Rosetta silent file (secondary structure, phi, psi, omega in degrees, C-alpha in Angstrom):
SEQUENCE: MTTQVTDVLDAVQSFVAKGYDREYRVKDGQVVDLALGTTLVACDLSVDAALRLESGDDAEDASNIYAITDPATGHKGLLIDAFDVFDELCPVDLSERLTAHRETAPAGDQDVPMKYGLRKIYKAEFEQDTARYVLREGFPDVPPCPFGEHFSILGFDTAEQTYVWLVTSIIRDSRLIRVPYQGEDVIDEDQGDPRL
SCORE:     score description
SCORE:     0.000 S_00000001
   1 L     0.000  102.395  177.561  145.085 -140.475  -58.558 S_00000001
   2 L   -98.768  140.523 -178.361  141.996 -141.593  -56.581 S_00000001
   3 L  -147.291  159.234  179.956  139.137 -139.259  -57.205 S_00000001
   4 L  -115.026   10.884 -179.687  135.470 -138.907  -56.430 S_00000001
   5 L   -73.147  126.638 -178.145  134.814 -136.772  -59.569 S_00000001
   6 L  -112.714    3.006 -177.808  131.919 -138.053  -61.651 S_00000001
   7 L  -137.193  142.969 -169.696  131.676 -135.354  -64.285 S_00000001
   8 H   -62.635  -43.875 -178.480  134.102 -134.252  -67.035 S_00000001
   9 H   -63.084  -43.897  174.199  133.649 -130.533  -66.292 S_00000001
  10 H   -58.833  -42.672  179.095  134.303 -131.019  -62.532 S_00000001
  11 H   -64.492  -44.966  178.133  137.371 -133.039  -63.393 S_00000001
  12 H   -62.919  -41.025  177.486  138.749 -130.403  -65.760 S_00000001
  13 H   -61.935  -38.957  179.567  138.158 -127.723  -63.134 S_00000001
  14 H   -67.600  -37.013  171.288  139.994 -129.764  -60.543 S_00000001
  15 H   -67.676  -36.009  176.038  142.999 -130.211  -62.841 S_00000001
  16 H   -64.698  -42.227  176.999  143.069 -126.564  -63.803 S_00000001
  17 L   -61.092  -16.121  179.325  143.143 -125.696  -60.107 S_00000001
  18 L   -98.945    9.338  176.433  146.176 -127.894  -59.871 S_00000001
  19 L   100.394   -2.155 -179.610  148.087 -125.885  -62.761 S_00000001
  20 L   -83.597   86.868 -176.524  147.044 -127.972  -65.679 S_00000001
  21 L  -112.580   -1.691  172.280  145.960 -124.838  -67.800 S_00000001
  22 E   -82.774  162.954 -179.675  147.212 -125.607  -71.144 S_00000001
  23 E  -120.620  120.821 -177.845  144.934 -127.153  -73.769 S_00000001
  24 E  -111.071  149.961  171.875  146.351 -130.019  -75.843 S_00000001
  25 E  -140.271  154.015  172.781  144.641 -131.690  -78.803 S_00000001
  26 E   -89.707  122.530  171.138  145.422 -134.604  -81.014 S_00000001
  27 E  -130.445  136.280 -175.748  145.828 -133.552  -84.676 S_00000001
  28 L    36.798   47.373  167.130  147.037 -135.857  -87.411 S_00000001
  29 L    75.782   15.851  177.261  148.116 -138.370  -84.736 S_00000001
  30 E  -125.951  152.552  178.807  150.329 -135.797  -82.785 S_00000001
  31 E   -88.646  131.248 -176.529  149.719 -133.954  -79.556 S_00000001
  32 E  -119.155  135.497  174.259  149.483 -130.148  -80.161 S_00000001
  33 E   -90.001  113.738 -175.798  149.680 -127.229  -77.715 S_00000001
  34 L   -65.523  -36.198 -179.170  146.740 -125.089  -78.971 S_00000001
  35 L   -62.350  -43.636 -174.615  147.974 -121.866  -77.427 S_00000001
  36 L   -95.890  -17.392 -177.216  151.393 -122.137  -79.160 S_00000001
  37 L    68.644   13.596  177.210  150.318 -124.169  -82.099 S_00000001
  38 E   -93.081  148.686  177.954  153.465 -126.422  -81.510 S_00000001
  39 E   -87.440  137.503  175.625  153.710 -130.212  -81.696 S_00000001
  40 L   -98.136  151.027 -177.896  154.894 -131.866  -78.499 S_00000001
  41 L   -84.167  109.707 -164.608  157.228 -134.761  -78.582 S_00000001
  42 L   -65.830  -34.174 -179.542  154.905 -137.635  -77.530 S_00000001
  43 L   -68.876  -19.686 -178.169  157.521 -140.115  -76.248 S_00000001
  44 L   -90.747  -21.992 -170.447  158.776 -137.325  -73.782 S_00000001
  45 L   -63.457  145.315  173.352  155.424 -136.374  -72.356 S_00000001
  46 E  -104.482  116.601  174.984  154.688 -137.322  -68.732 S_00000001
  47 E   -82.206  101.993 -176.555  151.093 -138.560  -68.246 S_00000001
  48 E   -89.323  -24.072  176.258  150.628 -137.432  -64.654 S_00000001
  49 E  -160.604  154.650  177.715  146.984 -138.654  -64.229 S_00000001
  50 E  -147.184  135.168  176.871  144.375 -140.291  -66.577 S_00000001
  51 E  -136.773  133.233  174.306  140.730 -140.660  -65.751 S_00000001
  52 E  -115.993  133.494 -178.152  138.009 -142.352  -67.759 S_00000001
  53 E  -116.927  125.776 -178.212  134.408 -141.597  -66.818 S_00000001
  54 E  -116.109  141.951  171.788  131.782 -144.236  -68.053 S_00000001
  55 E  -141.417  159.453  177.125  128.043 -144.322  -68.159 S_00000001
  56 L    93.323  168.316  175.232  125.472 -146.641  -69.662 S_00000001
  57 L   -73.848  132.846 -175.569  125.345 -150.412  -69.895 S_00000001
  58 L    50.698   42.238  174.627  128.797 -151.774  -70.953 S_00000001
  59 L    55.134   53.514 -179.737  130.232 -148.190  -70.894 S_00000001
  60 L   -53.184  -35.601  173.849  127.822 -147.080  -73.573 S_00000001
  61 E  -133.127  140.684 -176.647  129.270 -143.630  -73.212 S_00000001
  62 E  -153.223  152.637 -177.727  132.763 -142.642  -71.959 S_00000001
  63 E  -139.824  144.049 -178.971  135.016 -139.610  -71.821 S_00000001
  64 E  -126.510  144.417  179.493  138.782 -139.600  -70.927 S_00000001
  65 E  -127.642  128.991 -178.291  140.843 -136.783  -69.391 S_00000001
  66 E  -124.935  126.723  175.799  144.673 -136.872  -69.377 S_00000001
  67 E   -95.455  123.391 -172.237  146.719 -134.475  -67.237 S_00000001
  68 E  -127.693  141.062  171.367  150.080 -133.989  -69.001 S_00000001
  69 E  -113.482  131.162  171.888  153.388 -132.324  -68.423 S_00000001
  70 E   -94.721  103.190  178.195  155.751 -131.461  -71.297 S_00000001
  71 L   -52.094  -34.734 -177.337  159.278 -131.747  -69.779 S_00000001
  72 L   -62.155  -39.110  176.495  160.710 -129.759  -72.709 S_00000001
  73 L  -114.951   -7.470 -178.459  158.804 -126.571  -71.627 S_00000001
  74 L    73.847    4.424  169.499  157.496 -127.461  -68.168 S_00000001
  75 E   -63.422  141.884 -179.983  153.976 -126.717  -69.351 S_00000001
  76 E  -121.219  135.750 -178.510  151.175 -128.617  -67.702 S_00000001
  77 E  -157.415 -178.329 -178.733  147.880 -129.083  -69.571 S_00000001
  78 E  -111.168  142.422  163.656  144.866 -131.319  -70.357 S_00000001
  79 E  -116.582  111.097 -171.077  144.153 -133.652  -73.188 S_00000001
  80 E  -105.005  123.353  176.861  140.536 -134.285  -73.303 S_00000001
  81 E  -109.070   78.405 -173.228  139.010 -137.298  -75.193 S_00000001
  82 L   -58.882  -34.563 -170.738  135.266 -136.242  -74.861 S_00000001
  83 L  -111.392   13.059  175.900  134.132 -139.107  -77.267 S_00000001
  84 L    60.874   44.514 -178.708  136.504 -142.019  -76.315 S_00000001
  85 L  -123.118    9.722 -175.583  138.170 -142.118  -79.824 S_00000001
  86 H   -66.501  -21.778  173.082  141.817 -141.494  -79.213 S_00000001
  87 H   -62.948  -17.825  176.603  142.599 -145.095  -79.859 S_00000001
  88 H   -86.671  -37.272 -170.829  141.500 -144.276  -83.399 S_00000001
  89 H   -93.680  -25.945 -169.581  143.336 -140.983  -83.637 S_00000001
  90 L   -99.038  153.459  164.868  146.662 -141.613  -81.762 S_00000001
  91 L   -61.888  157.113 -174.920  149.619 -143.908  -82.830 S_00000001
  92 H   -60.545  -42.390 -177.244  149.419 -147.052  -80.790 S_00000001
  93 H   -65.216  -26.770  175.293  152.402 -146.186  -78.642 S_00000001
  94 H   -72.672  -45.848 -178.953  150.832 -142.857  -77.595 S_00000001
  95 H   -62.304  -36.183 -177.097  147.589 -144.411  -76.984 S_00000001
  96 H   -68.450  -38.901  177.723  149.095 -147.135  -74.771 S_00000001
  97 H   -67.090  -35.122 -178.776  151.088 -144.417  -72.628 S_00000001
  98 H   -61.871  -47.148 -172.565  147.836 -142.441  -72.171 S_00000001
  99 H   -85.932   -9.953 -172.135  145.970 -145.501  -70.936 S_00000001
 100 L   -50.331  -40.920 -174.036  148.671 -147.315  -68.955 S_00000001
 101 L  -131.860   34.834 -174.661  147.581 -146.179  -65.602 S_00000001
 102 L   -80.398  139.773  177.789  144.203 -144.733  -66.265 S_00000001
 103 E   -93.961  157.425  178.592  141.579 -144.897  -63.571 S_00000001
 104 E  -121.229  132.489 -179.839  137.911 -145.671  -64.344 S_00000001
 105 E  -139.073  156.143  173.144  134.936 -144.192  -62.558 S_00000001
 106 E   -74.643  138.445  175.791  131.257 -144.031  -63.099 S_00000001
 107 L   -83.803  156.852 -175.288  130.017 -140.816  -64.671 S_00000001
 108 L   -90.888   15.028  178.952  127.125 -139.049  -62.925 S_00000001
 109 L  -112.809   35.539  179.733  125.169 -138.771  -66.196 S_00000001
 110 L   -59.520  126.788  168.004  123.591 -142.130  -66.286 S_00000001
 111 L    57.657   29.228  176.611  120.356 -142.111  -68.427 S_00000001
 112 L   -85.493  136.355 -177.609  120.235 -138.092  -68.519 S_00000001
 113 L   -65.586  -28.939 -170.360  118.398 -136.631  -71.544 S_00000001
 114 E  -131.442  154.196  168.562  121.129 -133.828  -72.207 S_00000001
 115 E  -140.803  125.214  179.807  124.892 -133.540  -72.128 S_00000001
 116 L    58.575   26.558  176.644  126.594 -130.188  -72.483 S_00000001
 117 L    88.550   -1.626  177.766  123.338 -128.648  -73.549 S_00000001
 118 E  -106.846  149.297  170.271  122.799 -131.165  -76.423 S_00000001
 119 E   -58.848  126.658 -178.389  120.175 -133.786  -76.630 S_00000001
 120 E   -90.852  117.972  178.488  121.826 -137.127  -75.720 S_00000001
 121 E   -90.270  115.507  176.371  121.194 -140.002  -78.214 S_00000001
 122 L   -90.663  162.506 -176.810  121.514 -143.418  -76.765 S_00000001
 123 H   -58.220  -35.860 -174.773  122.105 -146.557  -78.880 S_00000001
 124 H   -69.356  -32.674  177.709  118.512 -147.847  -78.749 S_00000001
 125 H   -69.292  -40.085  178.796  117.285 -144.532  -80.330 S_00000001
 126 H   -58.999  -47.196 -175.450  120.038 -144.881  -82.961 S_00000001
 127 H   -61.509  -21.724  178.975  118.978 -148.410  -83.760 S_00000001
 128 H   -68.751  -37.160  179.793  115.517 -147.110  -84.628 S_00000001
 129 L  -161.053   89.331 -178.383  116.771 -145.126  -87.635 S_00000001
 130 L   -67.754  -23.631  178.407  120.561 -145.369  -88.206 S_00000001
 131 L   -79.686  -12.402 -179.739  120.416 -143.068  -91.187 S_00000001
 132 L   -73.943  -30.498 -169.295  118.922 -140.220  -89.134 S_00000001
 133 E  -110.738  134.595  176.855  122.070 -139.454  -87.185 S_00000001
 134 E  -125.490  169.182  169.297  125.553 -138.510  -88.736 S_00000001
 135 E  -108.986  114.697 -177.251  128.882 -137.441  -87.341 S_00000001
 136 E   -87.825  140.850 -172.181  129.869 -134.101  -88.505 S_00000001
 137 E  -125.342  122.196  174.044  133.653 -133.538  -88.658 S_00000001
 138 L    77.473    9.321 -177.074  135.220 -130.055  -88.750 S_00000001
 139 L   -70.098  136.107  175.559  131.928 -127.968  -89.154 S_00000001
 140 L   -74.394  -12.561 -174.222  132.358 -124.392  -88.239 S_00000001
 141 L   -99.672    8.861 -179.677  128.831 -123.956  -86.812 S_00000001
 142 L   -61.155  147.164  174.569  129.210 -126.579  -83.934 S_00000001
 143 L   -67.244  156.650 -178.855  128.160 -125.217  -80.578 S_00000001
 144 E   -56.563  148.512  172.702  131.043 -124.181  -78.218 S_00000001
 145 L   -86.526  133.202 -175.703  132.714 -126.911  -76.271 S_00000001
 146 L   -63.813  -11.793  179.885  132.273 -126.478  -72.491 S_00000001
 147 L  -122.433   32.855  166.557  135.890 -127.189  -71.793 S_00000001
 148 L   125.478  160.052  178.701  137.615 -125.059  -74.331 S_00000001
 149 L    33.401 -124.053  179.767  137.677 -124.120  -78.015 S_00000001
 150 E  -146.239  167.791 -179.762  135.072 -126.118  -79.975 S_00000001
 151 L   -78.430  141.074  176.354  134.231 -129.715  -80.806 S_00000001
 152 L   -90.222  -21.734  169.335  136.016 -131.093  -83.778 S_00000001
 153 E  -134.986  154.348  179.054  133.411 -133.764  -84.320 S_00000001
 154 E  -163.297  144.145  176.530  129.762 -133.809  -83.125 S_00000001
 155 E   -70.326  149.099  177.357  126.572 -135.784  -83.810 S_00000001
 156 E  -133.581  140.195  177.166  123.826 -134.182  -85.896 S_00000001
 157 E  -100.372  112.862 -175.719  120.204 -135.200  -86.160 S_00000001
 158 L   -73.087  -25.168  176.338  119.319 -134.770  -89.821 S_00000001
 159 L   -74.791  -42.306  179.493  115.524 -134.923  -89.070 S_00000001
 160 L   -98.040   -4.431  178.270  115.551 -132.021  -86.618 S_00000001
 161 L    57.201   38.791  178.266  118.556 -130.182  -88.152 S_00000001
 162 E  -133.231  153.977  176.235  120.249 -129.925  -84.722 S_00000001
 163 E   -82.142  143.555 -179.503  123.459 -131.067  -83.114 S_00000001
 164 E  -138.622  159.323  173.085  123.170 -133.810  -80.509 S_00000001
 165 E   -84.882  122.892  176.125  125.527 -135.723  -78.241 S_00000001
 166 E  -101.085  123.933  174.691  126.007 -139.398  -79.683 S_00000001
 167 L   -60.855  156.059 -175.707  127.063 -141.803  -77.111 S_00000001
 168 H   -51.570  -41.397 -178.601  130.382 -143.476  -77.549 S_00000001
 169 H   -64.379  -31.883  178.713  128.917 -146.867  -78.693 S_00000001
 170 H   -73.038  -43.565 -179.855  127.218 -145.024  -81.496 S_00000001
 171 H   -58.281  -31.572  178.284  130.379 -143.130  -82.550 S_00000001
 172 L   -87.859   -1.169 -179.245  132.218 -146.577  -82.835 S_00000001
 173 L   -76.577  127.317 -173.492  129.360 -148.091  -84.763 S_00000001
 174 L   -70.875   -3.426  176.666  130.481 -148.725  -88.379 S_00000001
 175 L   -89.179  -12.715  173.952  126.969 -147.750  -89.689 S_00000001
 176 L   -60.836  109.326 -175.945  127.438 -144.256  -88.520 S_00000001
 177 E   -75.896  122.542  177.735  127.946 -142.007  -91.451 S_00000001
 178 E   -91.385  132.993 -179.676  130.793 -139.491  -91.036 S_00000001
 179 E  -116.181   95.415 -174.048  130.450 -136.197  -92.823 S_00000001
 180 E   -75.846  143.567  176.090  133.571 -134.170  -93.194 S_00000001
 181 L   -71.244  139.014 -179.102  133.125 -130.368  -93.862 S_00000001
 182 L  -123.347   11.300 -170.212  133.811 -129.542  -97.315 S_00000001
 183 L   100.097  146.727 -176.960  132.908 -125.874  -97.403 S_00000001
 184 L   -60.113  -27.440 -172.333  129.508 -124.121  -97.711 S_00000001
 185 L   -98.434   -3.158 -176.078  129.266 -124.367 -101.415 S_00000001
 186 L   -98.550  130.063  175.638  130.504 -127.962 -101.909 S_00000001
 187 L  -122.465  123.672  177.246  127.955 -130.664 -102.230 S_00000001
 188 E   -98.872  121.065 -177.707  129.028 -134.305 -102.556 S_00000001
 189 L   -65.856  -19.147  179.114  126.340 -136.152 -104.410 S_00000001
 190 L   -74.950  -34.264 -174.824  127.366 -139.435 -102.761 S_00000001
 191 L  -108.861   -6.612 -174.205  126.748 -138.085  -99.314 S_00000001
 192 E    82.739 -171.718  174.650  124.172 -135.418  -99.874 S_00000001
 193 L   -61.053  120.443 -176.621  124.484 -131.900  -98.681 S_00000001
 194 L   -72.571  -13.630  179.624  127.315 -131.912  -96.069 S_00000001
 195 L   -79.900   -9.861  177.313  125.430 -129.064  -94.227 S_00000001
 196 L   -89.864    0.000    0.000  122.748 -131.606  -93.313 S_00000001
């Protein structure tokens, strides 16, 4: 798959036009068809195309798109790794299959201040105050995802009380605090109020 696409949304639209209209997501290390709520047999999946879009110095920010066919049903869909974290979420064999023939291209969002309507936080800004930004996981108030459903994780600026786009290198930084959603009325005294 040789492509001139430099934007995740353009790539998604291009694949949808080719019939990849299902939405797949990795949950608990397995690939799930969101429309059916069923788990796909990962070793049977056909990875028809894989694209990695990188921006920033040393790929500071990256997203991956996988066009997949499920031979059991014939359904074709997309598995989108907007934050470049599937190597942490997927079993090694699935991660290796997804990335085996992945193309890499420069993204067209080099040094832009916004991504998907969210202020983009680069590593240099994070370094100034590492406690200011957290990664919220599973919060119901996240803004809508531009390529379907909603974000399962998203950066949050605790000083401005707004969601932000954290570049991949920040998400991979061990100093980034991860805050799982615990319900509106639950406060974990070790991490503070999870709504912050």
